[in-house]
Coordinates of C-alpha atoms in Angstrom, one line a residue:
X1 CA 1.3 22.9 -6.0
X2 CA -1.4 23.0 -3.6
X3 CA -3.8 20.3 -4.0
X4 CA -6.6 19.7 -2.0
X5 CA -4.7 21.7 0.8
X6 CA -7.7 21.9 2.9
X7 CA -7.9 18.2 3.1
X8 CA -3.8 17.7 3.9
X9 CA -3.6 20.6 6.0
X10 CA -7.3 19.0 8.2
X11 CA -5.3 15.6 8.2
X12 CA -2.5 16.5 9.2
X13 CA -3.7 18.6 12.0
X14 CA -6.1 15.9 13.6
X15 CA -3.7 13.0 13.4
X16 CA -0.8 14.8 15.0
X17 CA -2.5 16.9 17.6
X18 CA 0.3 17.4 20.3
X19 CA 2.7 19.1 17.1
X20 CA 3.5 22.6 16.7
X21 CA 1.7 24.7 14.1
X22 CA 5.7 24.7 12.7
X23 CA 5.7 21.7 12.3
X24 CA 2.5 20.9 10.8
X25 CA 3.4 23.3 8.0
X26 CA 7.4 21.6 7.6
X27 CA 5.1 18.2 7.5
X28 CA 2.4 19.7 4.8
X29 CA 5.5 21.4 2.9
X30 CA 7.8 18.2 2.8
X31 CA 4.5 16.5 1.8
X32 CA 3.7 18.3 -1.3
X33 CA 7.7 18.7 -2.3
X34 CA 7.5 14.7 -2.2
X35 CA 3.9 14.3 -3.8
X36 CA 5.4 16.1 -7.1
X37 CA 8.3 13.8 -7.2
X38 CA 6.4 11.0 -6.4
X39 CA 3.8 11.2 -9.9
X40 CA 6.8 12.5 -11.3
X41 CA 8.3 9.0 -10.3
X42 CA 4.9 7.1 -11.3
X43 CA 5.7 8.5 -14.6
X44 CA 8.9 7.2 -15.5
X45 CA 7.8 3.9 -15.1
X46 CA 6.9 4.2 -18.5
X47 CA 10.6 3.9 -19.4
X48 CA 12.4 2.8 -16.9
X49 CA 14.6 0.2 -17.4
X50 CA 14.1 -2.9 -15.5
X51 CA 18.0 -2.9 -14.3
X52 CA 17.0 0.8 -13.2
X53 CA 13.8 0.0 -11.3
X54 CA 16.2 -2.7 -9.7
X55 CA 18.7 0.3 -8.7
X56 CA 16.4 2.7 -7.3
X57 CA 13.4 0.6 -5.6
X58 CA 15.4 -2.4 -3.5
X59 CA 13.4 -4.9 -1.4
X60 CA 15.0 -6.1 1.8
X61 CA 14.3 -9.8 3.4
X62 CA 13.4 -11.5 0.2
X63 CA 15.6 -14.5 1.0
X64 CA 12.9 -15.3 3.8
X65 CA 10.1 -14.5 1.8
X66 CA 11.1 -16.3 -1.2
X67 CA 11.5 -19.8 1.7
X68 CA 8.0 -18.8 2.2
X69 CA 6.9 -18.9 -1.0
X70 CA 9.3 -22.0 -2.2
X71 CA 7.2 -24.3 0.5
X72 CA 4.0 -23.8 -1.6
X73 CA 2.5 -21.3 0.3
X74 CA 0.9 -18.1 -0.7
X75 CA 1.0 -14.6 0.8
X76 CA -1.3 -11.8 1.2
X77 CA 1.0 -8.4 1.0
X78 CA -0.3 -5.5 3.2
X79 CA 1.1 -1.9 2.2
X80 CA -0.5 1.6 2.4
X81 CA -0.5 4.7 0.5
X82 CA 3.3 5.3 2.1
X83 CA 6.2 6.0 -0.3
X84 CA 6.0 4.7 -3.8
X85 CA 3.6 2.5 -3.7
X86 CA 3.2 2.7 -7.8
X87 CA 7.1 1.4 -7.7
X88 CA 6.4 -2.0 -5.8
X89 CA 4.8 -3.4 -9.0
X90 CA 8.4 -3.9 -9.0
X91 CA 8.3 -6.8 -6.7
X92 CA 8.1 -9.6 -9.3
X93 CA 12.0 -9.1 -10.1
X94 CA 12.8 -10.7 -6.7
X95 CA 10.6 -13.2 -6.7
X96 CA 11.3 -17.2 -7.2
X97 CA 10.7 -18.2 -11.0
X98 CA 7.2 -19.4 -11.5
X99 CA 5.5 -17.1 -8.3
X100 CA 2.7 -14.9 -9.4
X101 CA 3.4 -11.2 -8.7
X102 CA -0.1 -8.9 -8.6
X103 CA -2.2 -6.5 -6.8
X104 CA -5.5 -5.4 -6.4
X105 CA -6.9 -2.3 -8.4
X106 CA -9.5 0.6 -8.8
X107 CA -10.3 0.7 -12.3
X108 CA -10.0 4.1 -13.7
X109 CA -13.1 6.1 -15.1
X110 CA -10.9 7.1 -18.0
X111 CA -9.8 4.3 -20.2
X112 CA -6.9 6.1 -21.3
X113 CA -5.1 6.6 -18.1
X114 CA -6.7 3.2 -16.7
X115 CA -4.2 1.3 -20.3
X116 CA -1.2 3.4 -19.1
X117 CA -1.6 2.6 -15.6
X118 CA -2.1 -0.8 -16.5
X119 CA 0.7 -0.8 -18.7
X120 CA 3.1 1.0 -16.2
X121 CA 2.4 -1.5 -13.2
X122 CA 2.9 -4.7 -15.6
X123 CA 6.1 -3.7 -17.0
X124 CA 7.9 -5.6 -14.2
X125 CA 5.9 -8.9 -14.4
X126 CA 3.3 -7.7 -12.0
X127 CA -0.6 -9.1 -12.6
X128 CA -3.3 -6.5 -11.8
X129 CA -6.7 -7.8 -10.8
X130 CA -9.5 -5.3 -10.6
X131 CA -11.1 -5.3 -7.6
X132 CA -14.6 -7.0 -7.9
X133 CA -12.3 -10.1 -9.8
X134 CA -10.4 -10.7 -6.8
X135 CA -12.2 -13.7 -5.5
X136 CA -12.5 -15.5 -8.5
X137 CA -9.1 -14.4 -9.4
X138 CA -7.7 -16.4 -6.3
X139 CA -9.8 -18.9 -6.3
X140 CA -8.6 -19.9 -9.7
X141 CA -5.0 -19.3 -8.3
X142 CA -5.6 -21.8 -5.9
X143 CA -7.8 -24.2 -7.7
X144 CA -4.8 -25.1 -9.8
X145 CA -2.2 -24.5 -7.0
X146 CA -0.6 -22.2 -8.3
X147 CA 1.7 -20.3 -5.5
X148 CA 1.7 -15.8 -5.4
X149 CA 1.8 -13.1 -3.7
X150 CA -1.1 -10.4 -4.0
X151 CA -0.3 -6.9 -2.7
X152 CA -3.0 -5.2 -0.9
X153 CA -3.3 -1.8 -0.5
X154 CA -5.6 -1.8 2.6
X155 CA -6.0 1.8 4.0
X156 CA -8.7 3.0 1.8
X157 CA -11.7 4.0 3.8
X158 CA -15.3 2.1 2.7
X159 CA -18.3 3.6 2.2
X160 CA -20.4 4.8 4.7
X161 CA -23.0 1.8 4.4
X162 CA -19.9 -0.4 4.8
X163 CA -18.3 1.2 7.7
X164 CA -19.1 -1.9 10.3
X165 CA -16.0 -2.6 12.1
X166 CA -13.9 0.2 13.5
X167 CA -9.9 0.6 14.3
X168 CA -7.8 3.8 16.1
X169 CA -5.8 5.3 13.9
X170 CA -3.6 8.1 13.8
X171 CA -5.8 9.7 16.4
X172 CA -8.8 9.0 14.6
X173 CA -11.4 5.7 15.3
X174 CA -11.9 4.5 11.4
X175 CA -13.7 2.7 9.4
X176 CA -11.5 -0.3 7.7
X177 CA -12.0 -2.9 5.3
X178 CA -11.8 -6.3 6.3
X179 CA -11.9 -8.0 2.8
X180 CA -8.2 -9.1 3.0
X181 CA -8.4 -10.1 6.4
X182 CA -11.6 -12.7 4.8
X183 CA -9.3 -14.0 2.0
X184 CA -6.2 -14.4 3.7
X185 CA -7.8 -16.4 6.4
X186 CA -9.7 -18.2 3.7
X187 CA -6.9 -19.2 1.6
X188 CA -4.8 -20.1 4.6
X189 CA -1.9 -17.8 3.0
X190 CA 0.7 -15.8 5.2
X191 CA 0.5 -12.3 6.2
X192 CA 3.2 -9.8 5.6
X193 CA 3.6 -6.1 5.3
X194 CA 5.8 -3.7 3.3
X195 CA 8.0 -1.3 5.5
X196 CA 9.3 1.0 2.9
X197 CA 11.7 3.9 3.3
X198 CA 12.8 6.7 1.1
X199 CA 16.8 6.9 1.1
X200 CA 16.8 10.0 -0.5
X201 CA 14.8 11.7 -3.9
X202 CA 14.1 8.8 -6.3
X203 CA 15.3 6.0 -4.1
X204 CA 13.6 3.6 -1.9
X205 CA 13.8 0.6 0.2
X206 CA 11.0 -1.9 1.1
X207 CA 11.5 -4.3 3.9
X208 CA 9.6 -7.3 4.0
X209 CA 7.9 -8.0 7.5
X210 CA 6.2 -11.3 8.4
X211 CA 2.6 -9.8 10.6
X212 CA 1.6 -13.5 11.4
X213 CA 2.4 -17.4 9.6
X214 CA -0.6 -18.5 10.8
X215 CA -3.7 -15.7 10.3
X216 CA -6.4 -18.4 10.6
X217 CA -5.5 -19.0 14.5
X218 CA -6.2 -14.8 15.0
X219 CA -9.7 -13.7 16.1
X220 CA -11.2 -11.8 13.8
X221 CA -10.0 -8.3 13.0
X222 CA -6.6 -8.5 14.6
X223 CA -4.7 -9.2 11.6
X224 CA -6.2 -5.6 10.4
X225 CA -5.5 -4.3 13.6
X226 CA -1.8 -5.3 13.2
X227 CA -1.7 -3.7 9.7
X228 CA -2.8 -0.8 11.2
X229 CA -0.6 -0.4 14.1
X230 CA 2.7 -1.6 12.1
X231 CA 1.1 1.3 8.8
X232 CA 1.0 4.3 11.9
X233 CA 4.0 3.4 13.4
X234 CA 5.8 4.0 10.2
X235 CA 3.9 6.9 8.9
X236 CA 4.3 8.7 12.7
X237 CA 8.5 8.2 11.7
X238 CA 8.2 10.0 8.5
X239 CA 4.7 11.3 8.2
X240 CA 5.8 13.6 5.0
X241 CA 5.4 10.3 2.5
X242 CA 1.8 9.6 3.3
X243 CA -1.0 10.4 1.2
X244 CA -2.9 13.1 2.8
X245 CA -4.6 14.5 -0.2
X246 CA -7.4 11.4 0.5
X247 CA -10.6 12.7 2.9
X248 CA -9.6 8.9 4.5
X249 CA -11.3 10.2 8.0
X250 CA -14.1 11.2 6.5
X251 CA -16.3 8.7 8.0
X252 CA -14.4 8.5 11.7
X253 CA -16.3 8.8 15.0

């Protein structure tokens, strides 16, 4: 399967300009070998048991997020297009009874596929909120004090006529979005960010990693920047289980 091999191939090139032309092609081959397994992975959350999930998807440092989340206070969850990010929906297993597990989400054109997403991602207890309800959705969350954690997937590049603040990344200068910067600073919640790691085919592990306690006291745009150093420094260790099939540089200067 070559999808979009243009795009991989362009992005894999200009983000890792000192490698080989071997190794650009062992990167864009161990890419799409781990691209089939990973829908094949998205899949089989359809079925998969929940004792399963638990088996193949582990999350590491929980007893410290959990203290976090005991106290009362809410955290924003940074994570990027890196491993299985479908299989973190999972997160709500290891979480402290009564904590609201969701994320944010592009609603599909098809309705079809948009219900089986849907229906894959809550299987596991996990609350998706479309994107344009997120405000109100946390606002209501914290109206009635209710404690969560929201994961963010915050790598996406915005449109052109939203491309106002800029960040280096993986040898490109970017456009990034800032929105969960705004409500984590807002809501006075914690900032953490998902470290995952494939062990081996259909098994990961997701390391929880505390970016700042305190966001509110960082100028603005450095808790982005943080996500973005701590997202290229794991995607430069294994760069095969990032998702290079997006144009995400599309809009770099």
């Amino acid at each position: 399967m070559r999808y979009r091999r243009a795009i991989v191939r362009k992005n894999i090139v200009e983000s890792f300009p000192d490698n080989s032309k071997r190794e650009i092609e062992l990167v864009e081959k161990n890419f799409y070998r781990f691209f089939t397994d990973n829908i094949l992975e998205s899949c089989k959350m359809a079925t998969i048991s929940r004792q399963e999930m638990s088996r193949r998807m582990k999350f590491i440092n929980c007893d410290d997020l959990n203290a976090v989340l005991r106290k009362g206070k809410s955290i924003s969850l940074y994570l990027g297009h890196y491993g299985n990010w479908e299989w973190v929906s999972s997160i709500p297993l290891y979480l402290e009874e009564g904590v609201i597990g969701a994320q944010i989400y592009h609603k599909l054109h098809n309705d079809n596929m948009n219900k089986l997403i849907l229906n894959n991602r809550g299987r596991m207890g996990a609350v998706s909120i479309e994107m344009y309800k997120t405000a109100r959705y946390i606002n209501e969350l914290a109206s009635e004090k209710k404690v969560s954690i929201i994961g963010f997937i915050a790598d996406q590049s915005p449109r052109k006529k939203d491309s106002r603040y800029f960040i280096p990344f993986l040898n490109h200068n970017v456009p990034v979005l800032t929105g969960t910067e705004k409500i984590t600073k807002h809501y006075d919640f914690e900032a953490w960010f998902l470290k995952m790691k494939r062990v081996k085919r259909g098994y990961y592990e997701a390391e929880f990693v505390r970016m700042h306690d305190n966001p509110k006291s960082l100028p603005d745009f450095e808790l982005t920047s943080i996500y973005f150093g701590m997202l290229e420094e794991m995607i430069k260790i294994s760069p095969e289980f990032y998702l290079w099939t997006h144009n995400r540089f599309k809009y770099a200067i």
